[in-house]
C-alpha atoms as an extended CHARMM CRD file, in Angstrom:
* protein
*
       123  EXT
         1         1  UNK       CA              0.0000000000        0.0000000000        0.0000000000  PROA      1               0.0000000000
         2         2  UNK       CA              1.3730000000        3.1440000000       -0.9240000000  PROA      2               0.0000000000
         3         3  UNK       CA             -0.0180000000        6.3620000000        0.7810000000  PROA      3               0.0000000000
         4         4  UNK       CA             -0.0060000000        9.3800000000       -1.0930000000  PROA      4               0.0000000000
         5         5  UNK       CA              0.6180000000       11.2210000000        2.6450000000  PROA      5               0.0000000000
         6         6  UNK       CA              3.5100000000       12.3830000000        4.8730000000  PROA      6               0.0000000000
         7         7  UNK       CA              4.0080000000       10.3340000000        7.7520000000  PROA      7               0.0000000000
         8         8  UNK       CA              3.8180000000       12.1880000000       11.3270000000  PROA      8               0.0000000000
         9         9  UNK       CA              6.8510000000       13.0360000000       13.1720000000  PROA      9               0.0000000000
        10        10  UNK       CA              7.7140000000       10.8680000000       15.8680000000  PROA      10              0.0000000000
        11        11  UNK       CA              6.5680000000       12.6980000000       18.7060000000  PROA      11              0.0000000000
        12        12  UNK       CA              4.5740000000       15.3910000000       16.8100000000  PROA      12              0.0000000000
        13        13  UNK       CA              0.5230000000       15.3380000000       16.2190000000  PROA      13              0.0000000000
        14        14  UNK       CA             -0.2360000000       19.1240000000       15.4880000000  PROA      14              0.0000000000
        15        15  UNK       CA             -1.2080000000       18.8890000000       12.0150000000  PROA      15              0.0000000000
        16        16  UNK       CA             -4.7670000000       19.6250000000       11.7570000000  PROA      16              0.0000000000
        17        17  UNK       CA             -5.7920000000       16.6510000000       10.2680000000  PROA      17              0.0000000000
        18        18  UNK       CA             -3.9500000000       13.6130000000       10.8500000000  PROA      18              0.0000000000
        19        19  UNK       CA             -4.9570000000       10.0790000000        9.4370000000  PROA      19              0.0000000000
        20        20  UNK       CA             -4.1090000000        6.7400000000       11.6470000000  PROA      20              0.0000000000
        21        21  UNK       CA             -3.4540000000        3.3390000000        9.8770000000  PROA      21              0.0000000000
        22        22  UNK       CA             -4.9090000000        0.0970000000       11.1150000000  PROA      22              0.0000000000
        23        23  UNK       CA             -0.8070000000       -0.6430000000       12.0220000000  PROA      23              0.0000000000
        24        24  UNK       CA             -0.4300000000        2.4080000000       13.7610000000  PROA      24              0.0000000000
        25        25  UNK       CA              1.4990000000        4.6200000000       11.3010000000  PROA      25              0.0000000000
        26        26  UNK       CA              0.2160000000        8.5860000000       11.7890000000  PROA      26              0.0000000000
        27        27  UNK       CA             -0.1820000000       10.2210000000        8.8040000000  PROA      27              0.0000000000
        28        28  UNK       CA             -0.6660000000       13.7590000000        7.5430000000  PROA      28              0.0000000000
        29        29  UNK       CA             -3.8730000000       13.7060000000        5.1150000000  PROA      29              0.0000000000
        30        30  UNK       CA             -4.6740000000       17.4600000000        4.2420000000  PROA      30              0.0000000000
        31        31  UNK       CA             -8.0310000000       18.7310000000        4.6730000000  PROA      31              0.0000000000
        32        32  UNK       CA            -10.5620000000       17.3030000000        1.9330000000  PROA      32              0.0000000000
        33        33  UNK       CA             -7.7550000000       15.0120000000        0.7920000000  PROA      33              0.0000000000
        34        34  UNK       CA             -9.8140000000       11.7060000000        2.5720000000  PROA      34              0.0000000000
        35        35  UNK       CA            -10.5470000000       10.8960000000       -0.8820000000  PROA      35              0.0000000000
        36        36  UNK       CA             -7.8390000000       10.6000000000       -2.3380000000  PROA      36              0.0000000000
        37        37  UNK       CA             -6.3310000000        7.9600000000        0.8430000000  PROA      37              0.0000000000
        38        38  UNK       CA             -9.2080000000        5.5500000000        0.9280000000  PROA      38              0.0000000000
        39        39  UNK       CA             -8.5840000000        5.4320000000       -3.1610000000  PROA      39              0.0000000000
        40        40  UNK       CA             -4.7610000000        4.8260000000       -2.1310000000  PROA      40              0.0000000000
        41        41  UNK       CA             -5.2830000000        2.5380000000        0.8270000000  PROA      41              0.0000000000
        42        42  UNK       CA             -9.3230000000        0.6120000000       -0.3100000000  PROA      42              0.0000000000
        43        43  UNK       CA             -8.1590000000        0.3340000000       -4.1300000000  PROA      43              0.0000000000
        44        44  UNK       CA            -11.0880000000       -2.2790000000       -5.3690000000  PROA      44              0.0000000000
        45        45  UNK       CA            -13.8300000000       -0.6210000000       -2.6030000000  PROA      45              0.0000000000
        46        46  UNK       CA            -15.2650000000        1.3700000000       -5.6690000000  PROA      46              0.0000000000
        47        47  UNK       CA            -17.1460000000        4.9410000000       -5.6300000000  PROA      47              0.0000000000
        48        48  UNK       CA            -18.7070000000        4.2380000000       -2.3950000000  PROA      48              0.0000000000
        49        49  UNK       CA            -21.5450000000        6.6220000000       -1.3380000000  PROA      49              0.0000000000
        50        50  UNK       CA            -20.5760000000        7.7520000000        2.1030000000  PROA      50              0.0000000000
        51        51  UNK       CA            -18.1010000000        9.8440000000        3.6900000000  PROA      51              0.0000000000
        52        52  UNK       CA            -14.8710000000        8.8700000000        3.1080000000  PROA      52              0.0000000000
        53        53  UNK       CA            -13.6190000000        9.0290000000        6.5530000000  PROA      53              0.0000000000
        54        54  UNK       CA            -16.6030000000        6.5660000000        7.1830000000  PROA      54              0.0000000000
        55        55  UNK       CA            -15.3530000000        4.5130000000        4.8530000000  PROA      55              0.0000000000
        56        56  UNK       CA            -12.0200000000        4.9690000000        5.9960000000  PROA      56              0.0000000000
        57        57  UNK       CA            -13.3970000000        4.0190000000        9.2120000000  PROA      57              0.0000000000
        58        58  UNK       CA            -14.8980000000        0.8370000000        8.1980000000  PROA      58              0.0000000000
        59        59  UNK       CA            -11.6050000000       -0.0910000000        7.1410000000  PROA      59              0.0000000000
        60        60  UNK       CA             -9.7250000000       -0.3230000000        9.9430000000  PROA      60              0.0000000000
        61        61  UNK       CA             -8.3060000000        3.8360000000       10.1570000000  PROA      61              0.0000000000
        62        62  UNK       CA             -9.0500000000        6.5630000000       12.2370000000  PROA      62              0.0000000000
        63        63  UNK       CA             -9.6340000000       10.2210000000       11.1970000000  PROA      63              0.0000000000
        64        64  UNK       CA             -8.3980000000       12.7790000000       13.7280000000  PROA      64              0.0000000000
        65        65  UNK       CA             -9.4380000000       16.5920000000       12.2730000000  PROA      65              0.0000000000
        66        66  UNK       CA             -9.7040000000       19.7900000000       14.3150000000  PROA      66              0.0000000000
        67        67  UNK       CA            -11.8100000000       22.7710000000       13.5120000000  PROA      67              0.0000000000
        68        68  UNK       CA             -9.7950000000       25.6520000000       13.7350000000  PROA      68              0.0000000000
        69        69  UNK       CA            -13.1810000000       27.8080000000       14.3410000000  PROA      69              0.0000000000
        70        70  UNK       CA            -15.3500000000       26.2910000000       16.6510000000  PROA      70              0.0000000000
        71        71  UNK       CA            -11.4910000000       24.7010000000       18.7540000000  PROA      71              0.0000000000
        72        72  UNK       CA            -13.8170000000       21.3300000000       18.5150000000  PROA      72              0.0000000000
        73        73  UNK       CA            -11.5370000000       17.8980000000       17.9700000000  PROA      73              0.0000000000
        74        74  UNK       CA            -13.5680000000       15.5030000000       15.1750000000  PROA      74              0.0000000000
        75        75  UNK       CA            -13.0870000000       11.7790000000       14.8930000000  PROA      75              0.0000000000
        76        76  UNK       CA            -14.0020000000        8.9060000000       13.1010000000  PROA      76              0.0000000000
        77        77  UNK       CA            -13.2640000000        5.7310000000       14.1380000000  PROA      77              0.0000000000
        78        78  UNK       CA            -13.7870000000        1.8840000000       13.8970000000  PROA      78              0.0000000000
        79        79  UNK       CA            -16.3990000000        0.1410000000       16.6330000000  PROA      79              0.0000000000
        80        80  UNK       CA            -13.0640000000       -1.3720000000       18.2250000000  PROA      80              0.0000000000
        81        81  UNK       CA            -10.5380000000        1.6970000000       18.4420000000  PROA      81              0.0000000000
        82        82  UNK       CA             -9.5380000000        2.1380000000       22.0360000000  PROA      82              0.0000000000
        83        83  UNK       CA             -6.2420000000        4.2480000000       22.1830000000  PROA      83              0.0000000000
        84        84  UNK       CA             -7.7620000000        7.1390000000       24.3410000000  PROA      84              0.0000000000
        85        85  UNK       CA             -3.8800000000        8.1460000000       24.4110000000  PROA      85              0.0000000000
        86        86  UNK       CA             -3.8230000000        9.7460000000       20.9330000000  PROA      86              0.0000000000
        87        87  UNK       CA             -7.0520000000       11.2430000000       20.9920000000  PROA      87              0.0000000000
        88        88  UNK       CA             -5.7650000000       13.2050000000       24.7690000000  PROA      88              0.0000000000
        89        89  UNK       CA             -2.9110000000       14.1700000000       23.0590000000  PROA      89              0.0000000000
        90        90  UNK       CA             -4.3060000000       15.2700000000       19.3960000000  PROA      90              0.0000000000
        91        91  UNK       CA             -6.8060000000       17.4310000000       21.5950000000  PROA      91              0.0000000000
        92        92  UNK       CA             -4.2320000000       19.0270000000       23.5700000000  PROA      92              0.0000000000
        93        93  UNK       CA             -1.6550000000       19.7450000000       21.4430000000  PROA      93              0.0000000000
        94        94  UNK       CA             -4.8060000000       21.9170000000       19.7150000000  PROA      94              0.0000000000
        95        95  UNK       CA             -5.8840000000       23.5350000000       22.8370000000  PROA      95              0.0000000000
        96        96  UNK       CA             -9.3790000000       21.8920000000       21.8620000000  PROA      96              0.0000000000
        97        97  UNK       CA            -12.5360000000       22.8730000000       23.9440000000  PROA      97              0.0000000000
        98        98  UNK       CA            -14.4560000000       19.3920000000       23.1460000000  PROA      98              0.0000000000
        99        99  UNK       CA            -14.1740000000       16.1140000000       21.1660000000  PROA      99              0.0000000000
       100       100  UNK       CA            -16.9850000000       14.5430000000       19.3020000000  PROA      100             0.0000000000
       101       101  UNK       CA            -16.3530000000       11.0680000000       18.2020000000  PROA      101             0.0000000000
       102       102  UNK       CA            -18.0370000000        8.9630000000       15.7400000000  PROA      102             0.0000000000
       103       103  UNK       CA            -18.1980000000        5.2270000000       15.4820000000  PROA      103             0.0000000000
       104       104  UNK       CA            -18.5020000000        2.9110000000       12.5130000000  PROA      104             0.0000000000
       105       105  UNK       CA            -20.6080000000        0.7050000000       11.5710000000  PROA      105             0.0000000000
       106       106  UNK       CA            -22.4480000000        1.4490000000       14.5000000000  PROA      106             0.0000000000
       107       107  UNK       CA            -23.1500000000        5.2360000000       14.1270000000  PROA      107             0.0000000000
       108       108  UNK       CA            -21.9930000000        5.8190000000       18.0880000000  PROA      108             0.0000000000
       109       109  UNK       CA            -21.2800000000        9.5380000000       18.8680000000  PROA      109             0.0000000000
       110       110  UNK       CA            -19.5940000000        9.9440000000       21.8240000000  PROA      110             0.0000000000
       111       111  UNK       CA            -18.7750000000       13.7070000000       22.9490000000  PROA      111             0.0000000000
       112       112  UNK       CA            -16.2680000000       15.0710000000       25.4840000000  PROA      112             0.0000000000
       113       113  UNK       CA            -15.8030000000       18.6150000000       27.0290000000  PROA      113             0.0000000000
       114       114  UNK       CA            -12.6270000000       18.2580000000       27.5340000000  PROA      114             0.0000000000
       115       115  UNK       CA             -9.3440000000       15.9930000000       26.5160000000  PROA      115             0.0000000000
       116       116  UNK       CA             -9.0540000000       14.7610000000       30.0910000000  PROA      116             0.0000000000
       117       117  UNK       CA            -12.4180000000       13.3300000000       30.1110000000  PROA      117             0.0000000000
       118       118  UNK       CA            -11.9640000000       11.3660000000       26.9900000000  PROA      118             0.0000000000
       119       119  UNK       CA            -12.9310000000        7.6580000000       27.9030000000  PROA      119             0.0000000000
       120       120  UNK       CA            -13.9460000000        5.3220000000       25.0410000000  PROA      120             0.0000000000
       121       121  UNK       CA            -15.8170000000        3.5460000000       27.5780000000  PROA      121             0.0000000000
       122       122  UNK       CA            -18.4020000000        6.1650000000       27.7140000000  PROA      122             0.0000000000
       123       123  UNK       CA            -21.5490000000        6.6590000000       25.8210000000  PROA      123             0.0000000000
């Protein structure tokens, strides 16, 4: 698999819009650019009607983006993602007011008011 995206620093997650491999690898994906990764990553998935962070999602990544007006952290990410560590961190290093997280396939939004209150356990 070859993606078309800058990998993250070790140690760095400040980029606005950062992209998480089912392996772990952090990527930079520029904003609107989802598109063009689930083409790079979910080559035969063809022209798919949803969001392609949702379909993204479904296939094992996580989409970390952060909204530069409202200071609100968004994510998409599979049923089973449980690293609470990135999300804390992602948040932080964005001075974020609240996280909203959405789970696929299930549709489960989760919302936080701040990064220390992030728990994935939580409904």
């Amino acid at each position: 698999m070859a993606v078309p995206f800058p990998q993250v620093p070790p140690g760095q997650i400040e980029a606005a819009n950062v992209s998480i491999a089912p392996d772990g690898t952090k990527y930079v994906v520029p904003s609107g650019m989802h598109e063009r990764l689930y083409r790079a990553v979910v080559p035969d998935a063809g022209d798919g009607a949803r969001d392609p962070k949702t379909e993204l999602a479904l296939a094992g990544w996580v989409s970390l983006h952060m909204d530069g007006l409202t200071r609100r952290v968004y994510i998409d990410a599979p049923d089973d993602f449980a690293d609470t560590a990135i999300l804390r961190r992602f948040a932080r290093s964005h001075d974020a007011e609240s996280i909203v997280m959405a789970r696929h396939p299930s549709g489960d939004v989760a919302r936080w008011q701040s990064p220390g209150t992030v728990s994935v356990t939580e409904q």
